[in-house]
Short mmCIF file of C-alpha atoms in Angstrom, two decimals:
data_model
loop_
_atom_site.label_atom_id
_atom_site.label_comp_id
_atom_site.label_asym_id
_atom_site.label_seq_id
_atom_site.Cartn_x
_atom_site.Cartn_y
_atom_site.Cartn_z
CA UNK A 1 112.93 122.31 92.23
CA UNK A 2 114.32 125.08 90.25
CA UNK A 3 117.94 125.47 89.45
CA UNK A 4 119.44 128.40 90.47
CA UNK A 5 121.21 130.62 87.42
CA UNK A 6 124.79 132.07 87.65
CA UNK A 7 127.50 133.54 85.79
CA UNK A 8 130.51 136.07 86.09
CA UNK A 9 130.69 139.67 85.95
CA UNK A 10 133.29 142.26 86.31
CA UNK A 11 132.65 145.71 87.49
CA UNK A 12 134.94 148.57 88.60
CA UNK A 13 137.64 146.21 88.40
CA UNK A 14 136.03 143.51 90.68
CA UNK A 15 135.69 140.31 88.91
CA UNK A 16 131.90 138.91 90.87
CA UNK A 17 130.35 135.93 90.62
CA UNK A 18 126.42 136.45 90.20
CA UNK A 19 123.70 134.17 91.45
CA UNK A 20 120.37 134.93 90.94
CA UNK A 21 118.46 132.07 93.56
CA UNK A 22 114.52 131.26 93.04
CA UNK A 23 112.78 131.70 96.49
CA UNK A 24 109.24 130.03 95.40
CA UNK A 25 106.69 132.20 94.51
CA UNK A 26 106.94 135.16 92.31
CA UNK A 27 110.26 136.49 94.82
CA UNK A 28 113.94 136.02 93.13
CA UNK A 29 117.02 136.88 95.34
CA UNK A 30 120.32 138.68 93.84
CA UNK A 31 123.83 137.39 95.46
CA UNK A 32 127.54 138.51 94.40
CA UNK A 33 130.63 137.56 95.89
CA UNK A 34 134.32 138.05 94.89
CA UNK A 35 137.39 136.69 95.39
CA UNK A 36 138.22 138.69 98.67
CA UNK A 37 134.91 138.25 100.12
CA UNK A 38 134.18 135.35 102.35
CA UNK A 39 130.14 135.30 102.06
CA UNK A 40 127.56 135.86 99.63
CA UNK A 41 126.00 139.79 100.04
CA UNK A 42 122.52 140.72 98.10
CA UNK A 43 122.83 143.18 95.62
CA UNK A 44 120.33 145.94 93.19
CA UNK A 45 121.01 144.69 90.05
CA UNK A 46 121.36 146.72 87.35
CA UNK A 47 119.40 147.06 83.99
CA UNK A 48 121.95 145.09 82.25
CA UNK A 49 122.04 142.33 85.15
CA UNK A 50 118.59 141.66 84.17
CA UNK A 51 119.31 141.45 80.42
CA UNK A 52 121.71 138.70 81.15
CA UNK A 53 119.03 137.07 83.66
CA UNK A 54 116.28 137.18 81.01
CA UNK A 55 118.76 135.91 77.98
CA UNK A 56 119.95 133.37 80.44
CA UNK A 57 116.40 131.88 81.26
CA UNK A 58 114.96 132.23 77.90
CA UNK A 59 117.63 129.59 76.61
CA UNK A 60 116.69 127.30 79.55
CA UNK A 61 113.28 127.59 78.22
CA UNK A 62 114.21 126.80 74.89
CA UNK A 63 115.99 123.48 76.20
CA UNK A 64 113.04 122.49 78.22
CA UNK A 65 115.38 123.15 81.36
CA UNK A 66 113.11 126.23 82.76
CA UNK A 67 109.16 126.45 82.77
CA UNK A 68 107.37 129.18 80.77
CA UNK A 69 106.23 130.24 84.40
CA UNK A 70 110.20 130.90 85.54
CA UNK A 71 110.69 132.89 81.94
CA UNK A 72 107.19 135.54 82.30
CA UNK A 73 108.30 135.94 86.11
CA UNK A 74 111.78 137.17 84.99
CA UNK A 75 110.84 138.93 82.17
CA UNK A 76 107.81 140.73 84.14
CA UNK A 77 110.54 141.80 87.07
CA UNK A 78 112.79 142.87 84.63
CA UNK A 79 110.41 145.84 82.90
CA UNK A 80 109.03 146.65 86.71
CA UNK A 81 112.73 146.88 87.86
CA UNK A 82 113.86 148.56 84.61
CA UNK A 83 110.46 150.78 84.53
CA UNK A 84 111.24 151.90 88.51
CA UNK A 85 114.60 153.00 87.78
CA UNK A 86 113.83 155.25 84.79
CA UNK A 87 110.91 156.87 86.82
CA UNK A 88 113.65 157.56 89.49
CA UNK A 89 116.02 159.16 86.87
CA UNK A 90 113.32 161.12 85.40
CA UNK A 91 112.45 162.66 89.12
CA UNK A 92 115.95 163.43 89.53
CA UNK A 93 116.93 167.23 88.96
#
């Protein structure tokens, strides 16, 4: 059973806690919640989200605590995620 990953972030002012949960299959989910809220909500992570996700795996890997599989899964999200939004900023006017 994978574990899932976590760790804080703070944005507009908002400190969030991040979970990023491992569904099976090549399908991650992104959750956030705050202080104030009372449930977990789904987010879009940005570009830098998915840094932190790929840094945060690749040390897992290096402590035998993640398979290579869980590491080229993130990693291949993260350029299709990353690749998506810049072709949706370059169609922009």
């Amino acid at each position: 059973m994978r574990k899932n990953i976590g760790w804080q972030d703070k944005h507009e002012g908002v400190k969030y806690e991040i979970r990023v949960l491992f569904d099976g299959g090549d399908r991650i989910r992104w959750r956030r919640i705050a202080k104030h809220l009372e449930r977990w909500e789904p987010f879009d992570p940005a570009p830098e989200h998915w840094e932190i996700l790929v840094e945060k795996v690749r040390a897992r890997y290096v402590r035998r605590q993640a398979p290579y599989k869980d590491l080229q899964l993130v990693e291949r999200l993260a350029a299709q995620a990353c690749s998506s939004r810049q072709e949706s900023v370059d169609r922009s006017p």
